[in-house]
mmCIF file of C-alpha atoms (C1' of nucleotides) in Angstrom:
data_model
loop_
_atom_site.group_PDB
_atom_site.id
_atom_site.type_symbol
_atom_site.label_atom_id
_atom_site.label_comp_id
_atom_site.label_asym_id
_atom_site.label_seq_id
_atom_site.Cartn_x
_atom_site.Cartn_y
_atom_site.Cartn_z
ATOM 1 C CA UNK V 506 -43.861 -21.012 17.465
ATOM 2 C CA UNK V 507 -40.457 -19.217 18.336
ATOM 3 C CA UNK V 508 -38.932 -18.797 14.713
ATOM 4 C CA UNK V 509 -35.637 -17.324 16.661
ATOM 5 C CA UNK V 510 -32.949 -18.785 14.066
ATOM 6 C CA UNK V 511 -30.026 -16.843 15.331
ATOM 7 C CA UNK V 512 -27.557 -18.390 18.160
ATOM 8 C CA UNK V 513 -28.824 -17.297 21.869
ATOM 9 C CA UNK V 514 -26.405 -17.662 24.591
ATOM 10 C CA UNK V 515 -27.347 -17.233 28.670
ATOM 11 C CA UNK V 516 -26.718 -14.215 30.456
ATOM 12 C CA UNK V 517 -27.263 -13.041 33.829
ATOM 13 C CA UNK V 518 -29.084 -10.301 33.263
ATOM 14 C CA UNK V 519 -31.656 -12.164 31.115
ATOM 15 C CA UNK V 520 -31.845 -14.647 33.183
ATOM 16 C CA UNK V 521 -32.892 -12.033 35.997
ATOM 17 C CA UNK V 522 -35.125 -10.629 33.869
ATOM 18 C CA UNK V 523 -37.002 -13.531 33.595
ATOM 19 C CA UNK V 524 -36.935 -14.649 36.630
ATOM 20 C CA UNK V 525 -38.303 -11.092 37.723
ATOM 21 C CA UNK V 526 -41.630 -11.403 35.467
ATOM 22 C CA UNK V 527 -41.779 -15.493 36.752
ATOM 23 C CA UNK V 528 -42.196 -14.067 39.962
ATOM 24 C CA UNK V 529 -43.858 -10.910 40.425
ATOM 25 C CA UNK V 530 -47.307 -11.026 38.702
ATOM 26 C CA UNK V 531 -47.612 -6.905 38.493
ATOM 27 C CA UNK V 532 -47.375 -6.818 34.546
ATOM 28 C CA UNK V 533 -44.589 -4.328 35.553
ATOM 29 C CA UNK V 534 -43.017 -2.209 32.136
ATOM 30 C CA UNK V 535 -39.265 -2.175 31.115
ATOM 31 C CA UNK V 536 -38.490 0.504 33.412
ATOM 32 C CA UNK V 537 -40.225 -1.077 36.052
ATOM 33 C CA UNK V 538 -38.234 -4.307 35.491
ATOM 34 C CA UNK V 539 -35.274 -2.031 35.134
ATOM 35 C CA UNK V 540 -35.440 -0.264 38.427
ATOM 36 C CA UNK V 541 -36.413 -3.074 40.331
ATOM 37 C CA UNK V 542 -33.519 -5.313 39.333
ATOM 38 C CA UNK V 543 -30.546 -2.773 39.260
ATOM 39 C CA UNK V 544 -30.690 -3.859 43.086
ATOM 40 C CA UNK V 545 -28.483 -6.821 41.817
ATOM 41 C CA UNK V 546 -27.036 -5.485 38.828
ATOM 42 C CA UNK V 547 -26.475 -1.833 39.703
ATOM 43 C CA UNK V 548 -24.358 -1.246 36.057
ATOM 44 C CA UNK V 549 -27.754 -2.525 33.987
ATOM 45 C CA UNK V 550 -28.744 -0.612 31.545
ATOM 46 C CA UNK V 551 -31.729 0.165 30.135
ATOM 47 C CA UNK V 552 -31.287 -0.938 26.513
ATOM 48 C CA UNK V 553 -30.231 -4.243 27.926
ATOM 49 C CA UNK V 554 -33.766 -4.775 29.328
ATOM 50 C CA UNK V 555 -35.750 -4.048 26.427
ATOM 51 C CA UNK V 556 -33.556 -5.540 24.195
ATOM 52 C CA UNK V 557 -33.639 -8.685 26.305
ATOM 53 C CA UNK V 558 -37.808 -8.332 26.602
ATOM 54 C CA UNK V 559 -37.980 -8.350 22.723
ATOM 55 C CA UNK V 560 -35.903 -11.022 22.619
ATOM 56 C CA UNK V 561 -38.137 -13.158 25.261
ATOM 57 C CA UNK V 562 -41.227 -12.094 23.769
ATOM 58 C CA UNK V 563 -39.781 -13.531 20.136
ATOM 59 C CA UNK V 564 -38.905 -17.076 21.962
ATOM 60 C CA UNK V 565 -42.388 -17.052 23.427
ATOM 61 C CA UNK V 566 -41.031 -17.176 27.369
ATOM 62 C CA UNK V 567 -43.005 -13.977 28.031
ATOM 63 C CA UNK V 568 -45.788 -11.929 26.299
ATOM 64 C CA UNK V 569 -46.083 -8.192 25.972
ATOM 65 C CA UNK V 570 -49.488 -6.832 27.172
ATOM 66 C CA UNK V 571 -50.187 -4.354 24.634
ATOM 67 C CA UNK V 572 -52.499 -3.039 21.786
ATOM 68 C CA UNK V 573 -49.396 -3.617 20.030
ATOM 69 C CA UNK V 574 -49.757 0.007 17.984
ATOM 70 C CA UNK V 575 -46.740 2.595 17.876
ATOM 71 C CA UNK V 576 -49.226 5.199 17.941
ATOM 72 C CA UNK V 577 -52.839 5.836 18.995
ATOM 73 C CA UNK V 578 -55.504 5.662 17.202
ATOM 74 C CA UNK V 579 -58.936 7.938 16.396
ATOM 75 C CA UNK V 580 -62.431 7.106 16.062
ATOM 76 C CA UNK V 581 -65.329 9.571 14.846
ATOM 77 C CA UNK V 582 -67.861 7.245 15.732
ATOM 78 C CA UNK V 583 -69.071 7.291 19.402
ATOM 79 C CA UNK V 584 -72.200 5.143 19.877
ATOM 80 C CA UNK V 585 -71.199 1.875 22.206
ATOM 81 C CA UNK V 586 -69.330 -0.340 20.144
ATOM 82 C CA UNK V 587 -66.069 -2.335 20.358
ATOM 83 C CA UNK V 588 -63.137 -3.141 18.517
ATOM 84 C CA UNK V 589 -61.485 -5.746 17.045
ATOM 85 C CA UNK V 590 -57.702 -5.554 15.804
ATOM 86 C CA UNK V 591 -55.364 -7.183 13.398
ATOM 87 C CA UNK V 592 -52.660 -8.829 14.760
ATOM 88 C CA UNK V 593 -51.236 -9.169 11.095
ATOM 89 C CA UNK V 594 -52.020 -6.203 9.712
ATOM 90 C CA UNK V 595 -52.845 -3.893 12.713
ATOM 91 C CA UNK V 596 -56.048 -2.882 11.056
ATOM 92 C CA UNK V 597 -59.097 -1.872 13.451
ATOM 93 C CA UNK V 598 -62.636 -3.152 12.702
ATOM 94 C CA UNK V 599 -65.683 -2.092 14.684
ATOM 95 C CA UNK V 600 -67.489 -4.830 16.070
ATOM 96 C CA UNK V 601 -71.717 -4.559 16.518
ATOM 97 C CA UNK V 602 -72.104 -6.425 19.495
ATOM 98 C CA UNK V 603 -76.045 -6.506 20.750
ATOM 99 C CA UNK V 604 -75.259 -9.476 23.230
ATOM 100 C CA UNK V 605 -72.961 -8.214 25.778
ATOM 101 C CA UNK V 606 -74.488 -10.566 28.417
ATOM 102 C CA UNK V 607 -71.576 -12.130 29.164
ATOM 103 C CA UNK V 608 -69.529 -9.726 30.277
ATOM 104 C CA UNK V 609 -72.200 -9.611 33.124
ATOM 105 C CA UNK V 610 -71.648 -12.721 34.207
ATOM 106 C CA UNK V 611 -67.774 -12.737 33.916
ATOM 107 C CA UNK V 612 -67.908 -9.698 36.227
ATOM 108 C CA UNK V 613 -70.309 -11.644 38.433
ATOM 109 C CA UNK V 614 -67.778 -14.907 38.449
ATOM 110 C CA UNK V 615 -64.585 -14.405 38.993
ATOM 111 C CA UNK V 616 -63.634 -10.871 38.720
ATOM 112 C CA UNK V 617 -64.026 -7.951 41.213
ATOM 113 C CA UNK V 618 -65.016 -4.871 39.757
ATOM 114 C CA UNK V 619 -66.623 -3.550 36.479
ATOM 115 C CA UNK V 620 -66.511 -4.316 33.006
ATOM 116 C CA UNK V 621 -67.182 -1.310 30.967
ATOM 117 C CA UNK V 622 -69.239 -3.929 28.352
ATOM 118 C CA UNK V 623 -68.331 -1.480 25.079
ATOM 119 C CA UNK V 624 -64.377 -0.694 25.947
ATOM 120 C CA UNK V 625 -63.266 -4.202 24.944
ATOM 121 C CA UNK V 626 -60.547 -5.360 22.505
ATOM 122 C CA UNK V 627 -60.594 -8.112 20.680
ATOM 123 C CA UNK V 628 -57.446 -9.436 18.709
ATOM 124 C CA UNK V 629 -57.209 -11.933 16.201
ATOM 125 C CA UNK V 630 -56.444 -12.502 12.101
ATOM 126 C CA UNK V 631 -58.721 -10.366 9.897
ATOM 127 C CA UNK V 632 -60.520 -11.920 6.978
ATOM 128 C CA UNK V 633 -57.502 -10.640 4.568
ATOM 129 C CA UNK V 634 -54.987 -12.173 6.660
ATOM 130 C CA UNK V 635 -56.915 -15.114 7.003
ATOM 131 C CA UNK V 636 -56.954 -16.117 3.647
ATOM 132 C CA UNK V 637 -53.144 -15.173 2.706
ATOM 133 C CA UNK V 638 -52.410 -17.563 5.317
ATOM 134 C CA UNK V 639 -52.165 -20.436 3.405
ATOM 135 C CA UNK V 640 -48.754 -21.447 2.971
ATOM 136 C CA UNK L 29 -69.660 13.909 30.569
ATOM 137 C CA UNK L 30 -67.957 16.392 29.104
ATOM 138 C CA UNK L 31 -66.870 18.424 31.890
ATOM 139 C CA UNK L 32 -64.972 21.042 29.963
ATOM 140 C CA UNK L 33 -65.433 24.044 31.663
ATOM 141 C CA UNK L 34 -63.231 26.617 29.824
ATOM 142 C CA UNK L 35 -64.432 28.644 26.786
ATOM 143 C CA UNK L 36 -64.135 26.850 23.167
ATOM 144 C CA UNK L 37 -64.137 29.120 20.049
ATOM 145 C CA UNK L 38 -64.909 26.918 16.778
ATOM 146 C CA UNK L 39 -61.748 27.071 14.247
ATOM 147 C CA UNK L 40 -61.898 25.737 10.941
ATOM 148 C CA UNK L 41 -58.880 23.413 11.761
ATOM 149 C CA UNK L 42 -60.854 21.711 14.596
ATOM 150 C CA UNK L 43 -63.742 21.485 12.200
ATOM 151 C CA UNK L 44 -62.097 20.169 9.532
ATOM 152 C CA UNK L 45 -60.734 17.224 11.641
ATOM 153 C CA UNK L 46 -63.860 16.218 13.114
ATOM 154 C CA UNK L 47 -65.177 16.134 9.641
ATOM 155 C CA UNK L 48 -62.539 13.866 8.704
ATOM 156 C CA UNK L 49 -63.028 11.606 11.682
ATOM 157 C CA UNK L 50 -66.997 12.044 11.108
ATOM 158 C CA UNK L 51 -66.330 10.461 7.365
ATOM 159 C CA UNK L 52 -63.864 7.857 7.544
ATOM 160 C CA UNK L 53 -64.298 5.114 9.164
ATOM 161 C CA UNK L 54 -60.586 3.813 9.125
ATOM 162 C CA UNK L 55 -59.319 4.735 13.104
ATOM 163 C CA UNK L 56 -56.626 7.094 11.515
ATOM 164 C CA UNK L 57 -53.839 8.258 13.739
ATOM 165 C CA UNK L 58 -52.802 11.780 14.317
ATOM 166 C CA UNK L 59 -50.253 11.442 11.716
ATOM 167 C CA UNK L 60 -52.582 10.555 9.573
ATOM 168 C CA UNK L 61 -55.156 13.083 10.243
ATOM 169 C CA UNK L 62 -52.586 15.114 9.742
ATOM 170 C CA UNK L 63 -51.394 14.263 6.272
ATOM 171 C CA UNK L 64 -54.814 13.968 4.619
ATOM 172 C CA UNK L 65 -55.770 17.076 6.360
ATOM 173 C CA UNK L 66 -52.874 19.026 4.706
ATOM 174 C CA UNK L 67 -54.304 19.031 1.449
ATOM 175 C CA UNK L 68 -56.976 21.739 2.392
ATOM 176 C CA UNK L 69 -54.721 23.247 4.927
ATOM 177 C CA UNK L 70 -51.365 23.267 3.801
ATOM 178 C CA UNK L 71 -50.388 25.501 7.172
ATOM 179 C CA UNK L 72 -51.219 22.948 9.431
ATOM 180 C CA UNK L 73 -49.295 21.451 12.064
ATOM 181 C CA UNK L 74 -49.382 18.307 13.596
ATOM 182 C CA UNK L 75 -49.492 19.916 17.222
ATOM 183 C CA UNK L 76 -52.300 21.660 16.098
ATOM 184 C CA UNK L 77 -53.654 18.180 14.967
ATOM 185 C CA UNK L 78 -52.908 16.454 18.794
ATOM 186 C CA UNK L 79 -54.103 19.350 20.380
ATOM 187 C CA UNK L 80 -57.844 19.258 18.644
ATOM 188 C CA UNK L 81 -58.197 15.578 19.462
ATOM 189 C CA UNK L 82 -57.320 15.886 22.954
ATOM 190 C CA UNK L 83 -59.898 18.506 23.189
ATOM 191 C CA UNK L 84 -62.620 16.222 21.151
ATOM 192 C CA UNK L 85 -62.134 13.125 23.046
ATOM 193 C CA UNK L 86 -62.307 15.665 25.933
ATOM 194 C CA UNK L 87 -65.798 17.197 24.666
ATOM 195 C CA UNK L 88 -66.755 13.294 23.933
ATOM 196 C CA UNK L 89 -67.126 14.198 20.556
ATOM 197 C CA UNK L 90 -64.283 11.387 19.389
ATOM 198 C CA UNK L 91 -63.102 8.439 21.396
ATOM 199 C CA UNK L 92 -59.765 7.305 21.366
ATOM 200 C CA UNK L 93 -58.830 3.617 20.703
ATOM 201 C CA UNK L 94 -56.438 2.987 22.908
ATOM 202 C CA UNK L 95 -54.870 0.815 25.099
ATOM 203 C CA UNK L 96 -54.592 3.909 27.293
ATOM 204 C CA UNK L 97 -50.755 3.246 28.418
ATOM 205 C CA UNK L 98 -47.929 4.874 28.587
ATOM 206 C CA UNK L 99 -45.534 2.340 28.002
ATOM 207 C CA UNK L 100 -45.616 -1.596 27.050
ATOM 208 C CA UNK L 101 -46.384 -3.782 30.201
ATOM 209 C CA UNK L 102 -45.404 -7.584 30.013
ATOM 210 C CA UNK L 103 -46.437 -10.583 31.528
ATOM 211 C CA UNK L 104 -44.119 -13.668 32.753
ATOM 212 C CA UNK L 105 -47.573 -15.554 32.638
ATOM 213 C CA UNK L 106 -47.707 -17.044 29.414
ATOM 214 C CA UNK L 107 -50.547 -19.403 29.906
ATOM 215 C CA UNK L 108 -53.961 -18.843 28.226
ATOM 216 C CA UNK L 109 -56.122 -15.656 29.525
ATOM 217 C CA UNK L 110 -57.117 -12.401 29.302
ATOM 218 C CA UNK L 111 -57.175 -9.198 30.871
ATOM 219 C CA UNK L 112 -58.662 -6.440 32.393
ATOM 220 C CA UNK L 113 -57.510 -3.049 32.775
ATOM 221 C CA UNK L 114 -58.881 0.019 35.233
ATOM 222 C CA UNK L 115 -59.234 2.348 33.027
ATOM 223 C CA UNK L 116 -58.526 4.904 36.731
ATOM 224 C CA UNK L 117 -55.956 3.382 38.231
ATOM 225 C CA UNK L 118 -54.232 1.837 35.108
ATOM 226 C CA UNK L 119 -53.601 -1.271 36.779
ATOM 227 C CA UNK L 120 -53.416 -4.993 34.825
ATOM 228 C CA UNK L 121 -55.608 -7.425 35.844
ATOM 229 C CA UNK L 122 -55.394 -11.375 35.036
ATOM 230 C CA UNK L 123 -58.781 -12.345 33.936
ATOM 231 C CA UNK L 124 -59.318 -16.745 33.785
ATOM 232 C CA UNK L 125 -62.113 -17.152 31.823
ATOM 233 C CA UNK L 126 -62.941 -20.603 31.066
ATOM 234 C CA UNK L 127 -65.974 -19.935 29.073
ATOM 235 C CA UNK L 128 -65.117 -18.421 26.028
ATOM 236 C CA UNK L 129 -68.031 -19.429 23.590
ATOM 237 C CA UNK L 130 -69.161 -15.650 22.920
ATOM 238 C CA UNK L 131 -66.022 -15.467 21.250
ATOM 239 C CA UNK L 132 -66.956 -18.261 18.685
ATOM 240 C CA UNK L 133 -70.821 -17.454 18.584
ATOM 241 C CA UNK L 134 -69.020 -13.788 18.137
ATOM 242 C CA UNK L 135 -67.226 -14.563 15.138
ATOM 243 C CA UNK L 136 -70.109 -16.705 13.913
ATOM 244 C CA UNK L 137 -72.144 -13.873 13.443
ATOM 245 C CA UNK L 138 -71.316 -10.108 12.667
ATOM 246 C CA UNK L 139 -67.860 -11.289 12.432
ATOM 247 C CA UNK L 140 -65.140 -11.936 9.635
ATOM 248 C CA UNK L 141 -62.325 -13.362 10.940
ATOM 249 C CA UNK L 142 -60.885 -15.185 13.360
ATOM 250 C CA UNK L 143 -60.680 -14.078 17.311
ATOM 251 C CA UNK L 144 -58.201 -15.285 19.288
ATOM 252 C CA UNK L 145 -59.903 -15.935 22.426
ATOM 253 C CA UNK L 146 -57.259 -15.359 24.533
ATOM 254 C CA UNK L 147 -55.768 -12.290 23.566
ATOM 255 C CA UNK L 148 -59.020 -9.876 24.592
ATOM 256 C CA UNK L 149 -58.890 -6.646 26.784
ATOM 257 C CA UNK L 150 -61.440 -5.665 29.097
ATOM 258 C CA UNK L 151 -61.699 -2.138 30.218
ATOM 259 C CA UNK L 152 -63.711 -0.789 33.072
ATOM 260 C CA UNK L 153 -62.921 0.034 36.988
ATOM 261 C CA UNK L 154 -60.988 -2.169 39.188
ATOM 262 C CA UNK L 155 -62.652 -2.933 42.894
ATOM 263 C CA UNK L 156 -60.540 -0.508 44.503
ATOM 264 C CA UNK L 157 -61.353 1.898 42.405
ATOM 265 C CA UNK L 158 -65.309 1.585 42.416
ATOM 266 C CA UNK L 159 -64.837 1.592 46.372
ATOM 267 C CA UNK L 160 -63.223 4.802 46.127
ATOM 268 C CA UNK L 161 -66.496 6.047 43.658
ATOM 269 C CA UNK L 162 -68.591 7.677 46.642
ATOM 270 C CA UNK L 163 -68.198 11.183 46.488
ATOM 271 C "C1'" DC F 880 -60.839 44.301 22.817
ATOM 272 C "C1'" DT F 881 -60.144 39.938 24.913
ATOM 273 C "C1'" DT F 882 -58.689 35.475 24.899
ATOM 274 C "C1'" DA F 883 -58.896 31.019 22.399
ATOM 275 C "C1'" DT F 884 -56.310 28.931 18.761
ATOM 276 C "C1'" DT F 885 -52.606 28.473 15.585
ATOM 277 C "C1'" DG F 886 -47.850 27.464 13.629
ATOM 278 C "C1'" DC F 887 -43.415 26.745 14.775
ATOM 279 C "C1'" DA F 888 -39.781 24.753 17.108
ATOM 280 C "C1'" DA F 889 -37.991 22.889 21.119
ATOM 281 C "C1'" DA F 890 -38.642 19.590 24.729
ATOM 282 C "C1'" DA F 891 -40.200 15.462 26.695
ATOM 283 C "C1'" DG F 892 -41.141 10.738 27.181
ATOM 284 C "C1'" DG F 893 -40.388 5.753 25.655
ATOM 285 C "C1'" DT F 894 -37.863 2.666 22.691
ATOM 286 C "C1'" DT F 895 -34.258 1.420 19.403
ATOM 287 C "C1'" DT F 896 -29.628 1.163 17.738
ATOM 288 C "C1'" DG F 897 -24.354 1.652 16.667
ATOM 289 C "C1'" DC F 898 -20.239 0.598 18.709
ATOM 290 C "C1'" DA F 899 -16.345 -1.021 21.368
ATOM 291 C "C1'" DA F 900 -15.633 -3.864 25.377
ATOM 292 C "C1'" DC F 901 -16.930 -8.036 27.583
ATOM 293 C "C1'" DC F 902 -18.590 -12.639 28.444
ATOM 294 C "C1'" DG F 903 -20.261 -17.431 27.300
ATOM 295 C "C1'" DA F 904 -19.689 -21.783 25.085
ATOM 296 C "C1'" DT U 725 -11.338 -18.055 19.612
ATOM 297 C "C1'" DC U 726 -15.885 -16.756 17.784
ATOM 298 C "C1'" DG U 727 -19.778 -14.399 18.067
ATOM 299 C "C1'" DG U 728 -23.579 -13.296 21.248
ATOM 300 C "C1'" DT U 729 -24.451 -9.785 24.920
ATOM 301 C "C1'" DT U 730 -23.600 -5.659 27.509
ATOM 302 C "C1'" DG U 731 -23.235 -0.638 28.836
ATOM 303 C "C1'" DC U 732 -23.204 3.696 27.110
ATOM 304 C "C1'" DA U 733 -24.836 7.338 24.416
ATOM 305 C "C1'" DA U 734 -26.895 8.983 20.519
ATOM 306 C "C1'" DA U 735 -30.750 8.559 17.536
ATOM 307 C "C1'" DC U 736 -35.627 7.914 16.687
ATOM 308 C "C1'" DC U 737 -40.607 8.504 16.980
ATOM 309 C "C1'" DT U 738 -44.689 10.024 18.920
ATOM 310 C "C1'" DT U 739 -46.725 13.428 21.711
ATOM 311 C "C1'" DT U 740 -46.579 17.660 24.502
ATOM 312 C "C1'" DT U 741 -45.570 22.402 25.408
ATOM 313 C "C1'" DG U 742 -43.851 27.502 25.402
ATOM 314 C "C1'" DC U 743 -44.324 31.459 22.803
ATOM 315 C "C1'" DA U 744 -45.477 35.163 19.757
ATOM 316 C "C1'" DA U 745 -48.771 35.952 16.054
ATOM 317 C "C1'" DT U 746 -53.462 35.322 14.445
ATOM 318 C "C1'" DA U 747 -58.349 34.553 14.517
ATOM 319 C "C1'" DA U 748 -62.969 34.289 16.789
ATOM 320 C "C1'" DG U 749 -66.717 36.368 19.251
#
DNA sequence: CTTATTGCAAAAGGTTTGCAACCGA
DNA sequence: TCGGTTGCAAACCTTTTGCAATAAG
């Protein structure tokens, strides 16, 4: 899966970096991850940590928890429905689903709280993407 | 729901974008909106553009699809599972499902394309957060 | 007439990037 | 030594906001 071609040497910082998100399961942000570990490297900089989270995220050591858009998106249509996105193409689709029922019982497993059963993303290939993916 | 309580005038602006989120179903963003929009207003500007939607998903007359962040979170946790996130209290929430056939018998249906089962976001309120619901 | 709304431009985040110095192998 | 990485600062992009002018009721 990582298709990182390009030399990578260690550093420090990255290694810190990573050890941070190995170890603190808050899904913190860059500037979380920033503050928190200019404890130990007070001359950090901020560029260094997101350029070392891209970097991570491209060798597959950490993932980025995100609807993955630059900006947000609109949607005329209120009735209850959800959404399914594009990971290739970043298109949105609504998706009709009558049978929520198992969002019910996930929320009655092994999660504490409430699922809001039509505010749910799903991600995935589209049916475009799908079929330009043979190669 | 909509708990606007100041005093809305109509404008044709405001109008116009509904109209345009009312007839197209393709989640634009404001940019977007913006853009087409320009053709019959060629004053417009794009904080005029930002300004309406806030007010519409305000009014519930749009809803925004949105991750609903700030900034990118990541996770050191690379291992197969979803997540939920309060949509009060912002926080991310690891969510191990090991049941995931909706997601095929999803895509089997009123689907077309491929879900990746793992990569889903569930909204809704955390357990703190429905605690803290009693008013 | 009163005040909500607009257009404009500046400001405010969050993220990316160019560059010279620095560090790793 | 070679080139990957850093710190710094500037640039970039999306979104928000202050303000005077305009439009709605």
């Amino acid at each position: 899966m990582p298709a990182v071609t390009r030399n990578i040497n260690r550093s420090k910082q990255r290694d810190a970096i990573v050890n941070y998100l190995k170890t603190h399961k808050t899904h913190p942000t860059a500037d979380t991850i920033y503050n928190d570990i200019k404890i130990d490297f007070p001359n950090i900089s901020l560029g260094t940590v997101y350029r070392n989270l891209s970097l991570l995220v491209e060798l597959g050591e950490i993932k980025k928890i995100s609807y993955g858009a630059v900006s947000e998106h609109f949607d005329g249509d209120i009735s209850p429905h959800n959404h399914f996105i594009c990971n290739e193409c970043g298109k949105i689709f609504d998706l009709k689903m009558d049978n929520l029922d198992f969002v019910d019982s996930l929320a009655g497993n092994n999660f504490d709280g409430r699922i809001t059963g039509h505010n749910i993303y799903f991600y995935g290939l589209c049916k475009d993407c799908l079929s330009k993916e043979e190669d």
